[in-house]
CSV table of C-alpha atoms and ligand atoms in Angstrom, one decimal:
chain,number,residue,atom,x,y,z
C,1,UNK,CA,-3.0,24.3,-18.4
C,2,UNK,CA,-3.6,27.0,-16.4
C,3,UNK,CA,-5.5,27.6,-13.5
C,4,UNK,CA,-6.1,31.1,-13.7
C,5,UNK,CA,-7.9,30.6,-17.5
C,6,UNK,CA,-10.8,28.2,-15.3
C,7,UNK,CA,-13.7,30.0,-14.3
C,8,UNK,CA,-14.7,29.7,-10.6
C,9,UNK,CA,-17.5,27.9,-11.1
C,10,UNK,CA,-19.7,26.3,-8.0
C,11,UNK,CA,-17.9,23.8,-5.6
C,12,UNK,CA,-20.0,20.8,-7.2
C,13,UNK,CA,-19.8,22.2,-10.8
C,14,UNK,CA,-16.3,23.2,-11.2
C,15,UNK,CA,-15.1,18.9,-9.2
C,16,UNK,CA,-17.5,17.7,-12.0
C,17,UNK,CA,-15.8,19.9,-14.5
C,18,UNK,CA,-12.0,18.7,-13.3
C,19,UNK,CA,-13.2,14.8,-12.7
C,20,UNK,CA,-14.6,15.1,-16.9
C,21,UNK,CA,-11.2,17.2,-17.8
C,22,UNK,CA,-9.7,14.2,-16.0
C,23,UNK,CA,-11.3,11.7,-17.5
C,24,UNK,CA,-10.7,13.0,-21.0
C,25,UNK,CA,-7.1,13.9,-20.3
C,26,UNK,CA,-5.1,11.3,-18.1
C,27,UNK,CA,-3.8,11.8,-14.8
C,28,UNK,CA,-1.3,14.5,-15.8
C,29,UNK,CA,-2.9,17.1,-15.5
C,30,UNK,CA,-3.4,16.3,-12.3
C,31,UNK,CA,-1.7,18.5,-10.3
C,32,UNK,CA,-3.0,21.6,-12.7
C,33,UNK,CA,-6.5,20.7,-11.3
C,34,UNK,CA,-8.5,21.4,-7.7
C,35,UNK,CA,-8.9,17.8,-6.3
C,36,UNK,CA,-11.5,16.2,-5.7
C,37,UNK,CA,-11.7,14.1,-2.1
C,38,UNK,CA,-11.5,10.2,-3.4
C,39,UNK,CA,-14.3,9.9,-0.6
C,40,UNK,CA,-17.2,12.6,-1.1
C,41,UNK,CA,-15.9,13.8,-4.0
C,42,UNK,CA,-15.8,17.4,-2.8
C,43,UNK,CA,-12.9,20.0,-3.4
C,44,UNK,CA,-10.0,19.4,-1.4
C,45,UNK,CA,-7.1,22.1,-2.1
C,46,UNK,CA,-3.8,20.5,-1.1
C,47,UNK,CA,-5.1,18.0,1.7
C,48,UNK,CA,-5.5,14.0,-0.2
C,49,UNK,CA,-9.0,14.0,1.3
C,50,UNK,CA,-11.8,15.8,2.9
C,51,UNK,CA,-11.8,16.8,6.9
C,52,UNK,CA,-14.7,14.4,7.3
C,53,UNK,CA,-13.4,11.5,5.7
C,54,UNK,CA,-9.9,11.9,7.4
C,55,UNK,CA,-11.6,11.7,10.5
C,56,UNK,CA,-12.9,8.7,9.9
C,57,UNK,CA,-10.0,7.6,8.4
C,58,UNK,CA,-8.2,4.8,11.4
C,59,UNK,CA,-4.9,4.9,11.8
C,60,UNK,CA,-3.5,2.7,13.1
C,61,UNK,CA,-0.9,3.2,16.5
C,62,UNK,CA,0.6,1.0,19.2
C,63,UNK,CA,-0.1,-0.4,21.5
C,64,UNK,CA,0.2,-3.6,18.4
C,65,UNK,CA,2.2,-7.2,17.8
C,66,UNK,CA,5.7,-6.7,17.6
C,67,UNK,CA,6.1,-9.4,14.6
C,68,UNK,CA,2.4,-8.7,12.4
C,69,UNK,CA,1.6,-5.3,13.4
C,70,UNK,CA,-1.7,-6.0,14.5
C,71,UNK,CA,-3.4,-3.8,17.1
C,72,UNK,CA,-4.3,-5.2,20.4
C,73,UNK,CA,-7.1,-3.9,22.0
C,74,UNK,CA,-5.4,-3.2,25.6
C,75,UNK,CA,-1.3,-2.7,25.6
C,76,UNK,CA,0.2,-6.0,26.8
C,77,UNK,CA,3.4,-4.3,27.3
C,78,UNK,CA,6.9,-4.0,24.4
C,79,UNK,CA,7.8,-7.1,22.2
C,80,UNK,CA,5.1,-8.9,23.0
C,81,UNK,CA,3.8,-11.0,19.7
C,82,UNK,CA,-0.1,-11.8,19.6
C,83,UNK,CA,-0.9,-15.6,18.6
C,84,UNK,CA,-1.3,-15.4,15.4
C,85,UNK,CA,2.2,-14.5,14.8
C,86,UNK,CA,3.9,-17.2,17.2
C,87,UNK,CA,1.3,-20.1,15.9
C,88,UNK,CA,2.1,-19.0,12.3
C,89,UNK,CA,4.7,-16.8,12.7
C,90,UNK,CA,5.6,-15.2,8.7
C,91,UNK,CA,8.9,-15.5,6.6
C,92,UNK,CA,8.7,-11.8,6.4
C,93,UNK,CA,10.3,-10.5,9.7
C,94,UNK,CA,7.4,-7.2,10.8
C,95,UNK,CA,5.5,-5.6,9.1
C,96,UNK,CA,3.2,-2.4,10.2
C,97,UNK,CA,0.6,-0.5,8.1
C,98,UNK,CA,-0.8,3.0,8.1
C,99,UNK,CA,-4.3,2.6,9.0
C,100,UNK,CA,-7.1,-0.3,9.2
C,101,UNK,CA,-8.1,-1.5,5.6
C,102,UNK,CA,-12.1,0.4,6.4
C,103,UNK,CA,-14.6,1.9,3.8
C,104,UNK,CA,-12.7,4.8,3.3
C,105,UNK,CA,-8.7,2.9,3.6
C,106,UNK,CA,-10.4,1.0,0.2
C,107,UNK,CA,-11.5,4.0,-0.9
C,108,UNK,CA,-8.5,5.6,-1.5
C,109,UNK,CA,-6.5,2.8,-2.5
C,110,UNK,CA,-9.1,1.9,-5.1
C,111,UNK,CA,-8.4,6.4,-6.1
C,112,UNK,CA,-4.8,5.1,-6.6
C,113,UNK,CA,-5.0,1.8,-8.4
C,114,UNK,CA,-7.7,2.1,-10.8
C,115,UNK,CA,-8.8,6.3,-10.5
C,116,UNK,CA,-5.3,7.8,-11.7
C,117,UNK,CA,-5.2,9.9,-8.5
C,118,UNK,CA,-1.9,9.7,-8.2
C,119,UNK,CA,-1.5,12.8,-7.1
C,120,UNK,CA,-3.0,10.4,-3.1
C,121,UNK,CA,0.8,8.8,-3.2
C,122,UNK,CA,2.6,11.6,-1.2
C,123,UNK,CA,0.3,11.4,1.2
C,124,UNK,CA,-0.3,7.6,1.6
C,125,UNK,CA,3.4,7.5,1.6
C,126,UNK,CA,3.6,9.8,4.5
C,127,UNK,CA,1.6,7.8,6.8
C,128,UNK,CA,3.1,4.6,5.9
C,129,UNK,CA,6.5,6.1,6.3
C,130,UNK,CA,5.0,7.6,9.9
C,131,UNK,CA,3.3,4.0,10.6
C,132,UNK,CA,6.8,1.8,9.1
C,133,UNK,CA,9.5,4.1,10.5
C,134,UNK,CA,11.3,1.6,13.3
C,135,UNK,CA,11.1,-0.3,9.9
C,136,UNK,CA,12.4,2.8,7.6
C,137,UNK,CA,15.2,3.7,10.1
C,138,UNK,CA,17.3,0.0,9.3
C,139,UNK,CA,16.0,-0.1,6.1
C,140,UNK,CA,18.7,0.1,3.4
C,141,UNK,CA,16.3,-0.3,0.4
C,142,UNK,CA,12.3,-0.2,-0.2
C,143,UNK,CA,11.1,-3.2,-3.1
C,144,UNK,CA,7.7,-2.6,-4.0
C,145,UNK,CA,5.6,-5.7,-4.9
C,146,UNK,CA,5.6,-5.7,-8.8
C,147,UNK,CA,2.2,-6.7,-11.1
C,148,UNK,CA,3.0,-8.5,-13.4
C,149,UNK,CA,3.5,-7.0,-17.0
C,150,UNK,CA,0.3,-8.1,-18.3
C,151,UNK,CA,-1.6,-5.8,-15.8
C,152,UNK,CA,1.1,-3.6,-15.3
C,153,UNK,CA,0.2,-2.8,-18.9
C,154,UNK,CA,-3.4,-2.4,-18.4
C,155,UNK,CA,-3.2,0.0,-15.8
C,156,UNK,CA,-0.5,1.9,-16.6
C,157,UNK,CA,1.9,2.3,-13.6
C,158,UNK,CA,2.0,0.1,-10.3
C,159,UNK,CA,0.3,2.1,-7.7
C,160,UNK,CA,2.7,0.2,-5.4
C,161,UNK,CA,5.9,1.4,-6.7
C,162,UNK,CA,4.1,5.2,-5.9
C,163,UNK,CA,3.5,4.7,-2.6
C,164,UNK,CA,7.8,3.8,-2.5
C,165,UNK,CA,8.8,6.5,-4.1
C,166,UNK,CA,6.7,9.0,-1.8
C,167,UNK,CA,7.7,6.4,1.2
C,168,UNK,CA,11.4,7.4,-0.2
C,169,UNK,CA,11.2,10.7,-1.3
C,170,UNK,CA,9.8,11.2,3.2
C,171,UNK,CA,12.3,8.8,4.5
C,172,UNK,CA,15.9,9.0,1.9
C,173,UNK,CA,15.6,5.0,1.5
C,174,UNK,CA,16.2,4.0,-1.5
C,175,UNK,CA,13.7,2.4,-4.0
C,176,UNK,CA,15.0,-0.9,-6.0
C,177,UNK,CA,12.9,-1.2,-9.1
C,178,UNK,CA,13.0,-4.8,-10.6
C,179,UNK,CA,14.8,-6.3,-7.6
C,180,UNK,CA,11.8,-8.5,-7.7
C,181,UNK,CA,9.8,-10.4,-11.0
C,182,UNK,CA,6.3,-11.6,-11.1
C,183,UNK,CA,6.5,-14.3,-13.1
C,184,UNK,CA,2.7,-15.9,-12.8
C,185,UNK,CA,-0.4,-14.1,-13.3
C,186,UNK,CA,-1.7,-14.7,-10.7
C,187,UNK,CA,-5.9,-15.2,-10.1
C,188,UNK,CA,-7.8,-12.6,-7.9
C,189,UNK,CA,-7.6,-13.3,-4.4
C,190,UNK,CA,-10.6,-11.9,-3.7
C,191,UNK,CA,-13.2,-14.9,-1.7
C,192,UNK,CA,-10.2,-17.2,-1.6
C,193,UNK,CA,-9.4,-19.0,1.4
C,194,UNK,CA,-5.8,-18.1,3.1
C,195,UNK,CA,-4.9,-21.1,1.9
C,196,UNK,CA,-5.5,-21.0,-1.0
C,197,UNK,CA,-4.6,-17.5,-1.6
C,198,UNK,CA,-1.2,-18.7,-0.3
C,199,UNK,CA,-1.3,-22.1,-2.6
C,200,UNK,CA,-2.3,-19.2,-5.6
C,201,UNK,CA,0.5,-17.4,-4.6
C,202,UNK,CA,3.2,-20.1,-4.8
C,203,UNK,CA,6.4,-19.3,-6.8
C,204,UNK,CA,4.8,-16.2,-8.1
C,205,UNK,CA,8.5,-14.2,-7.6
C,206,UNK,CA,11.4,-14.2,-8.9
C,207,UNK,CA,14.0,-12.4,-7.3
C,208,UNK,CA,16.6,-11.8,-11.1
C,209,UNK,CA,19.6,-11.0,-10.0
C,210,UNK,CA,20.5,-11.5,-6.5
C,211,UNK,CA,23.4,-8.5,-6.2
C,212,UNK,CA,21.2,-5.4,-5.8
C,213,UNK,CA,19.1,-7.9,-2.2
C,214,UNK,CA,22.2,-10.0,-1.2
C,215,UNK,CA,22.7,-8.8,2.8
C,216,UNK,CA,20.0,-6.1,2.8
C,217,UNK,CA,17.8,-5.4,5.3
C,218,UNK,CA,14.4,-4.4,2.4
C,219,UNK,CA,11.1,-3.2,4.2
C,220,UNK,CA,8.2,-4.9,1.1
C,221,UNK,CA,6.0,-2.0,0.2
C,222,UNK,CA,2.1,-2.7,-0.9
C,223,UNK,CA,-1.2,-0.8,-0.6
C,224,UNK,CA,-2.9,-3.5,0.5
C,225,UNK,CA,-2.3,-6.3,3.2
C,226,UNK,CA,-5.2,-9.5,3.5
C,227,UNK,CA,-3.9,-12.5,3.9
C,228,UNK,CA,-0.7,-11.6,3.3
C,229,UNK,CA,0.0,-14.2,0.7
C,230,UNK,CA,1.3,-11.7,-1.7
C,231,UNK,CA,4.6,-10.3,0.8
C,232,UNK,CA,5.2,-14.4,1.9
C,233,UNK,CA,5.9,-15.0,-1.1
C,234,UNK,CA,7.5,-12.1,-1.9
C,235,UNK,CA,9.9,-12.7,1.3
C,236,UNK,CA,10.5,-16.1,0.5
C,237,UNK,CA,12.0,-14.5,-2.6
C,238,UNK,CA,14.0,-12.4,-1.5
C,239,UNK,CA,15.6,-14.3,1.9
C,240,UNK,CA,16.4,-17.3,-1.0
C,241,UNK,CA,18.0,-14.5,-2.9
C,242,UNK,CA,20.5,-14.1,0.7
C,243,UNK,CA,18.6,-11.1,1.8
C,244,UNK,CA,19.9,-10.2,5.1
C,245,UNK,CA,16.3,-9.1,6.3
C,246,UNK,CA,12.7,-8.5,5.3
C,247,UNK,CA,9.9,-6.1,6.6
C,248,UNK,CA,6.6,-5.3,5.3
C,249,UNK,CA,5.1,-1.6,5.1
C,250,UNK,CA,1.8,-1.5,4.0
C,251,UNK,CA,-0.9,1.1,3.1
C,252,UNK,CA,-3.8,-0.5,4.8
C,253,UNK,CA,-4.1,-3.8,6.7
C,254,UNK,CA,-7.3,-6.2,7.2
C,255,UNK,CA,-7.7,-6.1,11.0
C,256,UNK,CA,-10.2,-8.8,10.8
C,257,UNK,CA,-10.4,-9.6,14.9
C,258,UNK,CA,-8.6,-8.3,18.1
C,259,UNK,CA,-6.1,-10.7,19.2
C,260,UNK,CA,-4.9,-11.2,22.2
C,261,UNK,CA,-2.1,-11.4,23.2
C,262,UNK,CA,-0.1,-14.5,25.8
N,301,ZN,ZN1,-15.0,14.0,2.1
């Protein structure tokens, strides 16, 4: 598809035209068409989001819990842990996220996951690489959280894999595909309590071959961290297989309330 052969209609007509063409031809032509802002559908040129929507994204920056990466309302000093990290420490070592999971973040995640907007992955991956720089400088490999094969089949690609590839290009840390297998087609986590989510994810992942993970420092990559049940289940499987360290890097995390540090 040669973009020069397309006429230059008004912005919104061009947007609808591009969206229609995308729907008709699939994501293979994505790069040849003027990309649309996934949140407001305006053409955005080379950017992942338009300036107005970008300004609404809530990037996570220090001060935050050294373990969970949950932002603090004020700076309690370096290395301080949240109450949550002390009361209920996770199996993984540290978690970091690029942005808070709010309306704009959800739009980006859904566009990547269900909207064939693979062109968003490089930008989202760059933001993640910046948020997880501390983890990535110490990491041996990136491990994308896998989909069950049945879901991979219906969705055609794994969004966590696309983000891991983008982080890899930004950080130089390699991706190990297939290190984790999703052996349970888990039900949707939406609407479940934290305990139900944990039970739902129990034994959901398996490490088919210990060699690529044993003794290595790993960064688990996913799009969203909600209750942490998925990351927890993956981290347990990787640690059982002999991983030296498991950190978690996600695009967006749910921040339900500000935790008071001790
Ligand atoms: Zn926008």
